[in-house]
Every structure is written in C-alpha cells, then in structure tokens.
Amino acid sequence: MDYKTQVINGTTYAFIDKSHWNSEKKRGEHKRKYIGKVIEGKLVFNKKYLLEKQLETQKTSKPGPVPVTSCKRSFYGAVYLLSCIAEKIGLRDDLKACFGDIYKELMSLAFYLVLEEGQAMYRFKKWGHTHVHPFGADIPSQRISRLFGMITEDAKMAYFKRQAKRRCETEYLAFDTTSISSFSELLKQVKYGKNKEGDDLPQINLALLFGEVSMLPVYYRKLPGNIADVKTIDNLIKDVDFLDLVKLQLCMDRGFFSQKNINELMKHHHKFLIGARTGLKLVKTHLDDIRDSFVTRSNYNPALQLYVCTFTEQWDYEEEKPRLGTIKTGKRRVYLHIYYNDQHCTDDRNRFNHMLDRYEEELQTGKRKREHEGAYAKYFIVHETPARGIAIAYNDKAIREAEKDFGYFALLTNSIKDPVEAIRIYRMRDLIEKSFGNLKERLDMRRMSVSSEENLEGKLFVQFLALELMSYIKRQMEIHDLYRNYTMQEFLDELDTIEYYQQPGRAHHLSEITEKQRKLYEMMGVDVPT
C-alpha cells in the first residue's frame, strides 16, 4: 500500500493520506492518518488501524456463510439456549432495531456475562475463542470500551420503550433501588450515601423496575449515590410517561412511602401497592382498635397462614395547581390491608432483645456509641454514682410500646380489594432483591471499576441485557423445580458441553445430545438444536 514516513527521535512512523482512508472528510480533520511504524524496512500496523480495517471489512462484506478453511470445534449448547431466549423475549429484535450494526456484539457480551460467572470483560477473548456466539469474532478490550461509549441515551430509551410495550401494561411492576460501590472519583454521580452493602465507599444508586407476571426486568435508572428512596418516585413517573405506559401499576416497599409520593401517583392515575409503617397514623388508628381481638381464628387465613383484615379508607388527596397558585383537595378511596404473623412476631422480638443486649453492654463497659445515644435514653434509665458506679434499669413503658406492633405489617393500595391477592403481588417484590443479587454477584457489579461516564452507562446496559436472560432462565428453573438438582451455573454448564463441529467442504454438525439435555431445553420452552 502507498504510505508516507516520517522519522521522529530515531523512530520511523508511517502515515497515509486521510482522503484515501475516509472519503467523507470533515472540516478541521488532520489530513493524514498514523497507521504504524517501519521496523527494519517492514511496516508494522498499530492495533487501532487493524481494528478499523476489520470493522470496515465486516461492513462491506457480503452477507452469507463464510467458507470453512480449517477444522474447528466450539461449545454451542448454552449459547444456543440464550439465542432462543433472546428471540423469545424480543431482546434480539429490539436490540437490532435500536442499535443497528453493533447489536450482535452487544448480544455476545451479554451472553459472556451470563455464562462466565463473575468474570471481567477483558477475559472475553478466551471465551469467544472456544464458543459459537452471535458476533462470531473476538471483541478486544479497546473495542469493548468503544462499544460502551456508543450506547447512547436515545438508543437505550428506545430499547426500554419497545420492551415495555411487550409486557408492562398487564402486570404490576416491582420498584426498588440498590447501591453499587465505586472506587472511581471521576464519576459525577458517585456520592456517599446510605450504602446497602455496608461499605465505607462512595456509590451510585440503581433503580430497577421488574415485572410481577413476566418476572423480567423492564427498565433501570442510574441515580446519584446520596439520593434516598423516597425521593425517586417523581422522576420515575416522568420516565415512565416517556415509555408510553398507559397504565402503570407499581409495587414498592415502605421506604418509598410518603404523602407526596402517594398524591403524585394518584395525580397521574397510576395504580400502586405499597408497604406502610405501623406507626403511620392511618395504620396506627386501626391497630389500636383491633389489636386485642385481632389474633383469632375468624381472622386467620389458612392459605396465607396469616391473620388478615381489610379496611376501606379515604385518602386526603392534595394537588398543587402552579398556574393558579392554589391547592386542590379531595378524598380518594384506598384499601388498607393489615396482617399478623406469629413467626415474624417472634423474630422481631428476638432481634429487639439482641439489640437491647448490645446497647446494655455498651453502657456497662463505657463504650458508648454516638449513634446509639437516642436508644440509650429511650430504653434505659441510667444512674451513675462515685460509690456504686453505674446502675442500669429498663424503661419498661418504652419497651412495651415498641413491642406491641411486632408481627404486624400493612399494605396500602388504590386498586386491590383482596388482601390475599395484595400479599401475593407484594411478595413477588422479593424477586427484584434477588435480581440485584444476581446483578452484583454473577455479572461483576459488586464494585464498579470503570473510570468514565460513557463506559459506566454502556456497561450497565450490557449487564441489564444479561439480567433479562438470567431472569428468564431463573423463572423456568423455579417452575420446573430444577434448583433441586442444579445451581444456575451447573444448569448452563450441562448444556454448554454440546459442541459445534466445522470441517472444510462439509456441513456443520453437533455432538451427541443426551436425553437429559433434551428435557432441559424443553423445560426452557425452546426447541432442541439440530
């Protein structure tokens, strides 16, 4: 090829005229492109040039099978399963529609995260060399970083929008947040806050919507690490409005409960199911009335193994009218479901007594902690004299007041009259917590190690794709009771042993598929590979 050279500090560098490289010259671009070095009379290309040539070849090459020139055997069974799931839930079609040429690379990275538990992205090369996967070639670390930077906010939201249309309007969406610690000081949203991992590290918060029927994640949102749960609903509603969900049905824990949030959900005519604290005036009033007679057989529900009652209430609704400078008030109907669980009562009492034991020991040993001073004053009466030393007595009234609500919990909703249905949906919220566990443990997210906003956004999105695939597998494993015999990794490894053989001049073929493997594919709802 024609190139020009220039010697700088004893090293010969090679360049080409950029007009030959890129016909769409932009104003202000350099007129030449660095492509490598000349060493002992031989041109050695740099990695960036080779990668760009590879991508250029892929774009201009004709579609269709590439003739095999050597014998090759690759692992195939688990990747085939993920490909079928991606097609089944619309992941492949939606990615292709929103991300164009790079969708196969994104799918390959997501497959890698699912199949290689906890592995870092830079190890993709080894996995890609031994597996059939959508992209079909190596994706170097430099290219992975560039891919992350190519995942734009517009494309992401378009993907969420398409996925949401497939399932969201027919199910409740569990909503929760988690904290992800980070060592980086360069990310704007990394802040110190209430770290749910117990780390003394700055963090970002991740909010996730998870379908109660499909058991699939629908949408995620990155938040600054110092934002409390109760403050996230307003922006969530705005984002969901963009997703064109006509009927939003949210299931949330009591950390999101506030009068402002309830009013905001009612204002937009969204349905909700939310945990409510027993100390809330609305709940406390009813509990004080029924506490002495509640735990009776007539209130016992054998299906739930809980004591249950329901009250129809009027919510004091308020809506501010900014243009008029007035506040609209009114009454909205809500349902308050109250439950009592004997085992929870025992567990609450044990935890409470353990806490009091720890506080009492701190007082006796003089190792008081500043954050516990309120509890010392509330639950203990402490006398200290020079002659007798410290004497500790219990504030029985305060302790009884704390213990009286043990075992009780409450749910507030504007749509679900049946307390059995309400608790069934609320318990599905546990799925989102397990999903956060999967996200962090299996998908290499316990600590964020990226150093730029673009890479963080891109990596989160690929991990979200992997979470969609894992959530589908998890649901099918639970339906068919596969966790009795397999962990998820063992299940995937069982299918991963199926190999794909390629030989010059011959059609590809697969290794033997056992009866056990056939049944596993059927349980996943996909056809056995042929």
Coordinates of C-alpha atoms in Angstrom, one line a residue, residues 4-504:
K4 CA 4.5 8.1 3.7
T5 CA 7.1 8.0 6.5
Q6 CA 8.5 10.5 9.0
V7 CA 11.4 10.0 11.3
I8 CA 10.9 11.3 14.8
N9 CA 13.5 10.8 17.5
G10 CA 15.0 7.9 15.6
T11 CA 11.7 6.1 15.0
T12 CA 10.2 5.8 11.6
Y13 CA 6.4 6.4 11.6
A14 CA 4.1 5.5 8.8
F15 CA 1.1 7.7 7.6
I16 CA -1.5 7.5 4.8
D17 CA -3.3 10.4 3.1
K18 CA -6.6 10.5 5.0
S19 CA -8.6 11.4 1.9
H20 CA -7.9 7.8 0.7
W21 CA -9.0 6.4 4.1
N22 CA -12.2 8.4 4.6
S23 CA -14.0 9.9 1.6
E24 CA -16.3 11.9 3.9
K25 CA -13.6 14.3 5.1
K26 CA -14.8 16.7 7.8
R27 CA -13.6 20.2 8.2
G28 CA -10.8 20.6 10.7
E29 CA -9.6 16.9 10.5
H30 CA -6.0 16.1 10.1
K31 CA -5.0 15.3 6.5
R32 CA -3.0 12.2 7.3
K33 CA -3.6 9.2 9.5
Y34 CA -1.0 7.4 11.6
I35 CA -1.1 3.6 10.8
G36 CA 2.1 2.2 12.4
K37 CA 5.9 2.1 12.4
V38 CA 8.5 0.9 9.9
I39 CA 10.9 -1.5 11.7
E40 CA 13.8 -2.9 9.8
G41 CA 12.2 -2.0 6.5
K42 CA 8.9 -3.7 7.3
L43 CA 5.6 -1.8 8.1
V44 CA 4.1 -2.9 11.4
F45 CA 0.5 -1.7 11.7
N46 CA -0.9 -0.4 15.0
K47 CA -3.8 -2.1 16.8
K48 CA -6.3 0.8 16.1
Y49 CA -5.7 0.7 12.4
L50 CA -6.1 -3.1 12.3
L51 CA -9.3 -2.9 14.3
E52 CA -10.8 -0.2 12.0
K53 CA -9.9 -2.2 8.9
Q54 CA -11.5 -5.3 10.4
L55 CA -14.7 -3.3 11.1
E56 CA -14.6 -1.8 7.6
T57 CA -14.3 -5.3 6.1
Q58 CA -17.3 -6.5 8.1
K59 CA -19.5 -3.6 6.9
T60 CA -18.6 -4.1 3.2
S61 CA -18.5 -7.9 3.2
K62 CA -21.4 -9.7 1.5
P63 CA -23.9 -11.5 3.8
G64 CA -24.0 -15.3 3.9
P65 CA -21.9 -18.1 5.2
V66 CA -18.1 -17.9 5.1
P67 CA -16.4 -21.0 3.7
V68 CA -14.6 -23.0 6.4
T69 CA -10.9 -23.4 5.7
S70 CA -9.9 -25.4 8.8
C71 CA -11.4 -27.9 11.2
K72 CA -12.9 -26.3 14.3
R73 CA -15.0 -27.4 17.3
S74 CA -16.7 -24.9 19.6
F75 CA -19.0 -25.0 22.6
Y76 CA -22.5 -24.3 21.4
G77 CA -25.4 -25.6 23.6
A78 CA -25.7 -22.8 26.2
V79 CA -25.2 -20.1 23.6
Y80 CA -28.0 -21.7 21.5
L81 CA -30.3 -21.5 24.5
L82 CA -29.5 -17.8 25.1
S83 CA -30.1 -17.0 21.4
C84 CA -33.5 -18.7 21.6
I85 CA -34.4 -16.8 24.8
A86 CA -33.3 -13.5 23.2
E87 CA -35.6 -14.1 20.3
K88 CA -38.4 -15.3 22.5
I89 CA -38.5 -12.2 24.7
G90 CA -37.8 -9.8 21.9
L91 CA -34.3 -8.8 23.1
R92 CA -32.6 -9.6 19.7
D93 CA -35.2 -7.8 17.5
D94 CA -35.3 -4.7 19.8
L95 CA -31.5 -4.5 20.0
K96 CA -31.2 -4.7 16.2
A97 CA -33.9 -2.0 15.8
C98 CA -32.3 0.4 18.3
F99 CA -28.5 -0.3 17.9
G100 CA -28.1 -1.3 14.3
D101 CA -24.7 -2.8 13.3
I102 CA -23.4 -3.3 16.8
Y103 CA -26.3 -5.4 18.2
K104 CA -24.5 -8.7 17.7
E105 CA -21.5 -7.5 19.6
L106 CA -23.8 -6.4 22.5
M107 CA -25.5 -9.8 22.5
S108 CA -22.2 -11.6 22.6
L109 CA -21.0 -9.5 25.6
A110 CA -24.3 -10.2 27.4
F111 CA -24.0 -14.0 26.7
Y112 CA -20.5 -13.9 28.0
L113 CA -21.6 -12.3 31.3
V114 CA -24.3 -14.9 31.7
L115 CA -22.2 -17.9 31.0
E116 CA -19.0 -16.8 32.8
E117 CA -20.0 -16.0 36.3
G118 CA -18.2 -13.0 37.8
Q119 CA -15.6 -12.7 35.0
A120 CA -14.3 -9.3 33.9
M121 CA -14.9 -8.1 30.4
Y122 CA -11.2 -8.3 29.4
R123 CA -11.4 -12.1 29.5
F124 CA -13.9 -12.2 26.7
K125 CA -11.2 -13.2 24.2
K126 CA -10.6 -16.6 25.8
W127 CA -14.3 -17.4 26.0
G128 CA -15.0 -16.1 22.4
H129 CA -12.3 -18.3 21.0
T130 CA -14.0 -21.5 22.4
H131 CA -17.7 -20.7 21.8
V132 CA -20.0 -20.0 19.0
H133 CA -21.6 -16.6 19.6
P134 CA -23.7 -14.0 17.7
F135 CA -20.7 -11.8 16.7
G136 CA -18.5 -14.7 15.8
A137 CA -15.2 -12.9 16.3
D138 CA -13.0 -11.6 19.1
I139 CA -14.0 -8.3 20.7
P140 CA -10.8 -6.7 22.1
S141 CA -10.8 -4.7 25.3
Q142 CA -10.3 -1.5 23.4
R143 CA -13.3 -2.3 21.2
I144 CA -15.4 -3.1 24.2
S145 CA -14.7 0.3 25.7
R146 CA -15.6 1.9 22.4
L147 CA -18.9 -0.1 22.3
F148 CA -19.8 1.1 25.8
G149 CA -19.3 4.7 24.6
M150 CA -21.6 4.0 21.5
I151 CA -24.6 3.1 23.7
T152 CA -26.5 6.4 23.7
E153 CA -29.3 7.5 26.0
D154 CA -31.7 7.8 23.0
A155 CA -31.0 4.2 21.9
K156 CA -31.3 2.9 25.4
M157 CA -34.7 4.6 26.0
A158 CA -35.9 3.4 22.6
Y159 CA -35.0 -0.2 23.7
F160 CA -36.8 0.2 27.0
K161 CA -39.8 1.6 25.2
R162 CA -40.0 -1.4 22.9
Q163 CA -39.5 -3.9 25.7
A164 CA -42.1 -2.2 27.9
K165 CA -44.7 -2.4 25.1
R166 CA -44.3 -6.2 25.0
R167 CA -45.4 -6.8 28.6
C168 CA -45.7 -3.9 31.1
E169 CA -49.3 -2.8 30.8
T170 CA -50.7 -6.2 32.0
E171 CA -48.7 -6.6 35.2
Y172 CA -47.6 -4.9 38.4
L173 CA -44.0 -3.6 38.3
A174 CA -41.9 -4.1 41.4
F175 CA -39.7 -1.0 42.0
D176 CA -36.6 -0.9 44.3
T177 CA -33.1 0.5 44.4
T178 CA -29.7 -0.8 45.4
S179 CA -26.3 0.8 45.9
I180 CA -23.2 -0.1 43.9
S181 CA -19.9 0.9 45.4
S182 CA -17.2 2.6 43.3
F183 CA -13.5 3.3 43.7
S184 CA -13.7 6.0 41.0
E185 CA -13.5 9.7 41.8
L186 CA -14.2 10.7 38.2
L187 CA -17.9 9.7 38.0
K188 CA -20.2 12.6 38.7
Q189 CA -23.0 10.6 40.4
V190 CA -20.7 8.7 42.7
K191 CA -21.6 10.1 46.2
Y192 CA -21.5 9.0 49.8
G193 CA -24.9 7.8 50.9
K194 CA -26.8 5.0 52.8
N195 CA -24.8 2.1 51.4
K196 CA -26.9 -1.1 51.3
E197 CA -23.7 -3.2 51.1
G198 CA -22.3 -1.7 54.4
D199 CA -19.2 -0.4 52.6
D200 CA -17.4 2.7 53.6
L201 CA -17.2 3.8 50.0
P202 CA -19.0 6.3 47.7
Q203 CA -21.6 4.8 45.5
I204 CA -24.2 5.2 42.8
N205 CA -27.8 4.0 43.2
L206 CA -29.5 1.9 40.7
A207 CA -33.3 1.8 40.4
L208 CA -34.9 -1.2 38.7
L209 CA -38.5 -2.0 37.5
F210 CA -39.3 -5.7 37.5
G211 CA -42.4 -7.4 36.1
E212 CA -44.5 -9.3 38.5
V213 CA -46.0 -11.7 35.9
S214 CA -43.2 -12.0 33.3
M215 CA -40.6 -11.9 36.1
L216 CA -38.3 -10.0 33.7
P217 CA -36.6 -6.6 34.3
V218 CA -38.2 -3.8 32.3
Y219 CA -36.2 -0.7 32.9
Y220 CA -33.4 0.7 35.1
R221 CA -32.3 4.2 36.0
K222 CA -28.9 5.4 37.4
L223 CA -29.2 7.8 40.4
P224 CA -26.6 9.8 42.5
G225 CA -25.5 7.8 45.5
N226 CA -26.8 10.3 48.0
I227 CA -30.5 10.1 46.8
A228 CA -32.9 8.5 49.3
D229 CA -35.5 6.0 48.1
V230 CA -38.4 8.3 49.0
K231 CA -37.2 11.0 46.5
T232 CA -37.1 8.8 43.4
I233 CA -40.8 8.4 42.6
D234 CA -41.3 11.8 40.9
N235 CA -38.6 11.2 38.2
L236 CA -39.7 7.6 37.8
I237 CA -43.2 8.8 36.8
K238 CA -41.7 11.2 34.3
D239 CA -39.5 8.4 32.8
V240 CA -42.5 6.0 32.6
D241 CA -44.6 8.7 30.9
F242 CA -41.9 8.7 28.2
L243 CA -42.2 4.9 27.8
D244 CA -45.8 5.5 26.9
L245 CA -47.2 3.1 29.5
V246 CA -50.9 4.0 29.7
K247 CA -51.5 2.1 33.0
L248 CA -48.6 2.0 35.4
Q249 CA -49.0 -0.5 38.3
L250 CA -46.3 -0.1 40.9
C251 CA -45.4 -2.3 43.8
M252 CA -43.0 -0.7 46.4
D253 CA -41.7 -1.3 49.9
R254 CA -42.3 1.2 52.7
G255 CA -39.1 3.1 52.0
F256 CA -40.9 4.9 49.2
F257 CA -43.9 5.8 51.3
S258 CA -44.7 9.5 51.7
Q259 CA -47.8 11.6 51.3
K260 CA -46.2 13.4 48.4
N261 CA -45.5 10.2 46.5
I262 CA -49.0 8.8 47.0
N263 CA -50.5 12.1 45.8
E264 CA -48.2 12.1 42.8
L265 CA -49.2 8.5 41.8
M266 CA -52.9 9.4 42.2
K267 CA -52.5 12.6 40.2
H268 CA -51.3 10.5 37.2
H269 CA -54.0 7.9 37.7
H270 CA -51.4 5.2 38.4
K271 CA -52.2 2.1 40.5
F272 CA -50.0 1.3 43.4
L273 CA -49.4 -1.2 46.2
I274 CA -47.0 0.0 48.9
G275 CA -45.8 -1.1 52.3
A276 CA -46.9 1.2 55.1
R277 CA -45.3 1.6 58.6
T278 CA -47.3 0.5 61.5
G279 CA -46.6 3.9 63.2
L280 CA -48.4 5.8 60.4
K281 CA -51.4 7.5 61.8
L282 CA -53.8 5.8 59.3
V283 CA -52.5 2.3 60.3
K284 CA -52.0 3.0 64.0
T285 CA -55.6 4.1 64.4
H286 CA -56.9 0.8 63.2
L287 CA -54.3 -1.3 65.0
D288 CA -55.2 0.4 68.3
D289 CA -58.9 -0.6 67.7
I290 CA -58.3 -4.2 66.7
R291 CA -55.1 -5.3 68.5
D292 CA -56.7 -7.0 71.4
S293 CA -59.2 -9.1 69.3
F294 CA -57.3 -9.5 66.0
V295 CA -55.4 -12.7 66.6
T296 CA -58.5 -15.0 66.4
R297 CA -59.5 -17.9 64.2
S298 CA -62.1 -15.8 62.4
N299 CA -59.3 -13.6 61.1
Y300 CA -56.9 -16.4 60.2
N301 CA -56.3 -17.2 56.5
P302 CA -55.1 -20.8 56.1
A303 CA -53.8 -20.2 52.5
L304 CA -51.5 -17.4 53.7
Q305 CA -51.0 -18.7 57.3
L306 CA -51.6 -15.2 58.4
Y307 CA -54.2 -13.2 60.4
V308 CA -55.8 -10.8 57.9
C309 CA -58.2 -7.9 57.8
T310 CA -59.0 -5.1 55.3
F311 CA -60.3 -1.6 55.8
T312 CA -61.7 0.8 53.1
E313 CA -60.3 4.3 53.8
Q314 CA -60.4 7.8 52.4
W315 CA -57.1 9.3 51.5
D316 CA -56.7 13.1 52.0
Y317 CA -55.6 14.0 48.4
E318 CA -53.8 17.2 47.6
E319 CA -52.7 18.5 44.3
E320 CA -50.9 21.8 43.7
K321 CA -52.0 24.0 40.8
P322 CA -48.9 26.1 40.0
R323 CA -50.6 28.4 37.4
L324 CA -53.4 29.3 39.8
G325 CA -51.3 29.2 42.9
T326 CA -53.9 27.0 44.6
I327 CA -54.1 23.5 46.1
K328 CA -56.8 21.1 45.1
T329 CA -58.0 18.8 47.8
G330 CA -60.4 15.9 47.9
K331 CA -60.9 12.3 49.1
R332 CA -59.7 9.3 47.2
R333 CA -60.6 5.7 48.1
V334 CA -57.8 3.4 49.2
Y335 CA -57.7 -0.1 50.8
L336 CA -55.6 -0.8 53.9
H337 CA -54.7 -4.5 54.4
I338 CA -53.3 -5.4 57.9
Y339 CA -51.5 -8.8 58.5
Y340 CA -50.1 -10.5 61.6
N341 CA -47.6 -13.3 61.6
D342 CA -46.7 -15.2 64.8
Q343 CA -43.2 -16.2 63.4
H344 CA -42.5 -12.6 62.4
C345 CA -43.5 -11.5 65.9
T346 CA -41.0 -13.9 67.5
D347 CA -38.3 -12.9 65.0
D348 CA -38.9 -9.2 65.7
R349 CA -38.8 -9.8 69.5
N350 CA -35.5 -11.7 69.2
R351 CA -33.9 -9.0 67.1
F352 CA -35.1 -6.3 69.5
N353 CA -33.8 -8.1 72.6
H354 CA -30.5 -8.8 70.9
M355 CA -30.3 -5.0 70.1
L356 CA -31.0 -4.2 73.8
D357 CA -28.4 -6.6 74.9
R358 CA -25.8 -4.9 72.8
Y359 CA -26.8 -1.4 74.0
E360 CA -26.7 -2.5 77.6
E361 CA -23.2 -4.0 77.2
E362 CA -22.0 -0.7 75.7
L363 CA -23.4 1.2 78.7
Q364 CA -21.9 -1.2 81.2
T365 CA -18.4 -1.2 79.6
G366 CA -18.5 2.6 79.0
K367 CA -18.1 2.0 75.3
R368 CA -21.0 4.2 74.2
K369 CA -21.5 5.0 70.6
R370 CA -22.8 8.4 69.5
E371 CA -25.3 6.9 67.0
H372 CA -26.9 4.9 69.8
E373 CA -27.4 7.8 72.3
G374 CA -31.1 8.1 71.3
A375 CA -31.7 4.4 72.0
Y376 CA -29.9 4.6 75.4
A377 CA -32.1 7.5 76.5
K378 CA -35.3 5.8 75.2
Y379 CA -35.0 2.3 76.6
F380 CA -32.8 2.6 79.6
I381 CA -32.7 4.6 82.9
V382 CA -29.0 5.0 83.8
H383 CA -27.8 6.1 87.3
E384 CA -24.1 6.6 88.0
T385 CA -22.6 7.5 91.4
P386 CA -19.0 7.6 92.5
A387 CA -19.6 5.0 95.2
R388 CA -21.8 2.4 93.4
G389 CA -20.7 3.1 89.9
I390 CA -23.2 2.6 87.0
A391 CA -26.7 1.2 87.6
I392 CA -28.9 0.4 84.7
A393 CA -32.7 -0.1 84.7
Y394 CA -35.1 -0.7 81.8
N395 CA -37.7 1.8 80.7
D396 CA -40.5 -0.8 80.6
K397 CA -43.1 1.6 79.2
A398 CA -41.0 2.4 76.1
I399 CA -40.1 -1.3 75.6
R400 CA -43.7 -2.3 75.7
E401 CA -44.6 0.4 73.3
A402 CA -42.0 -0.8 70.8
E403 CA -43.1 -4.5 71.2
K404 CA -46.8 -4.0 70.7
D405 CA -46.6 -3.9 66.9
F406 CA -44.2 -6.8 66.5
G407 CA -45.5 -9.3 63.9
Y408 CA -47.8 -6.7 62.2
F409 CA -47.4 -5.3 58.8
A410 CA -49.6 -3.3 56.5
L411 CA -50.1 -2.6 52.8
L412 CA -51.9 0.4 51.2
T413 CA -53.3 0.2 47.7
N414 CA -55.8 2.1 45.5
S415 CA -56.7 -0.9 43.4
I416 CA -56.6 -4.3 45.1
K417 CA -59.5 -5.2 47.4
D418 CA -58.5 -8.7 48.1
P419 CA -55.8 -9.0 50.8
V420 CA -54.7 -12.4 49.5
E421 CA -54.0 -11.0 46.1
A422 CA -52.3 -8.0 47.6
I423 CA -49.8 -10.0 49.6
R424 CA -49.2 -12.4 46.7
I425 CA -48.1 -9.5 44.5
Y426 CA -46.2 -7.8 47.3
R427 CA -44.2 -11.0 48.0
M428 CA -43.2 -11.0 44.3
R429 CA -41.2 -7.9 45.1
D430 CA -38.6 -10.3 46.6
L431 CA -37.7 -11.1 43.0
I432 CA -36.2 -7.7 42.5
E433 CA -34.0 -8.1 45.5
K434 CA -32.8 -11.5 44.2
S435 CA -32.2 -9.8 40.8
F436 CA -30.0 -7.2 42.5
G437 CA -28.0 -10.1 44.0
N438 CA -27.7 -11.8 40.6
L439 CA -26.7 -8.4 39.1
K440 CA -23.9 -7.9 41.6
E441 CA -22.6 -11.5 42.1
R442 CA -22.9 -13.1 38.6
L443 CA -22.5 -10.0 36.5
D444 CA -19.4 -8.5 38.1
M445 CA -21.1 -5.5 39.6
R446 CA -20.3 -5.7 43.3
R447 CA -17.7 -2.9 42.7
M448 CA -17.7 -0.5 39.7
S449 CA -14.2 -0.2 38.2
V450 CA -14.9 2.0 35.1
S451 CA -13.5 5.4 35.0
S452 CA -15.7 7.3 32.6
E453 CA -19.4 8.2 32.4
E454 CA -19.7 6.7 28.9
N455 CA -18.2 3.3 30.0
L456 CA -20.4 3.2 33.1
E457 CA -23.6 3.7 31.1
G458 CA -22.6 1.2 28.5
K459 CA -21.5 -1.5 30.9
L460 CA -24.7 -1.1 33.0
F461 CA -26.8 -1.6 29.8
V462 CA -25.0 -4.7 28.8
Q463 CA -25.4 -6.1 32.3
F464 CA -29.1 -5.3 32.1
L465 CA -29.4 -7.4 28.9
A466 CA -27.6 -10.2 30.7
L467 CA -30.0 -9.8 33.6
E468 CA -33.0 -10.2 31.3
L469 CA -31.7 -13.5 30.0
M470 CA -30.8 -14.8 33.5
S471 CA -34.3 -13.8 34.8
Y472 CA -36.0 -15.9 32.2
I473 CA -33.8 -18.9 33.0
K474 CA -34.4 -18.4 36.7
R475 CA -38.2 -18.4 36.3
Q476 CA -38.2 -21.6 34.2
M477 CA -35.9 -23.3 36.7
E478 CA -38.3 -22.4 39.5
I479 CA -41.4 -23.5 37.6
H480 CA -39.8 -26.9 36.8
D481 CA -38.1 -27.3 40.2
L482 CA -34.7 -27.5 38.7
Y483 CA -33.0 -25.9 41.6
R484 CA -33.3 -29.2 43.5
N485 CA -30.6 -30.7 41.2
Y486 CA -28.8 -27.7 39.7
T487 CA -27.4 -24.3 40.5
M488 CA -27.8 -21.9 37.6
Q489 CA -24.2 -22.3 36.7
E490 CA -24.4 -26.1 36.8
F491 CA -27.5 -25.9 34.6
L492 CA -25.7 -23.8 32.0
D493 CA -22.6 -26.0 32.1
E494 CA -24.8 -29.1 31.4
L495 CA -25.9 -27.6 28.1
D496 CA -22.6 -25.9 27.3
T497 CA -20.9 -29.3 26.7
I498 CA -22.8 -29.6 23.4
E499 CA -20.3 -28.9 20.6
Y500 CA -20.5 -27.4 17.1
Y501 CA -18.2 -29.1 14.5
Q502 CA -17.0 -27.3 11.4
Q503 CA -14.9 -29.1 8.7
P504 CA -13.8 -27.8 5.2

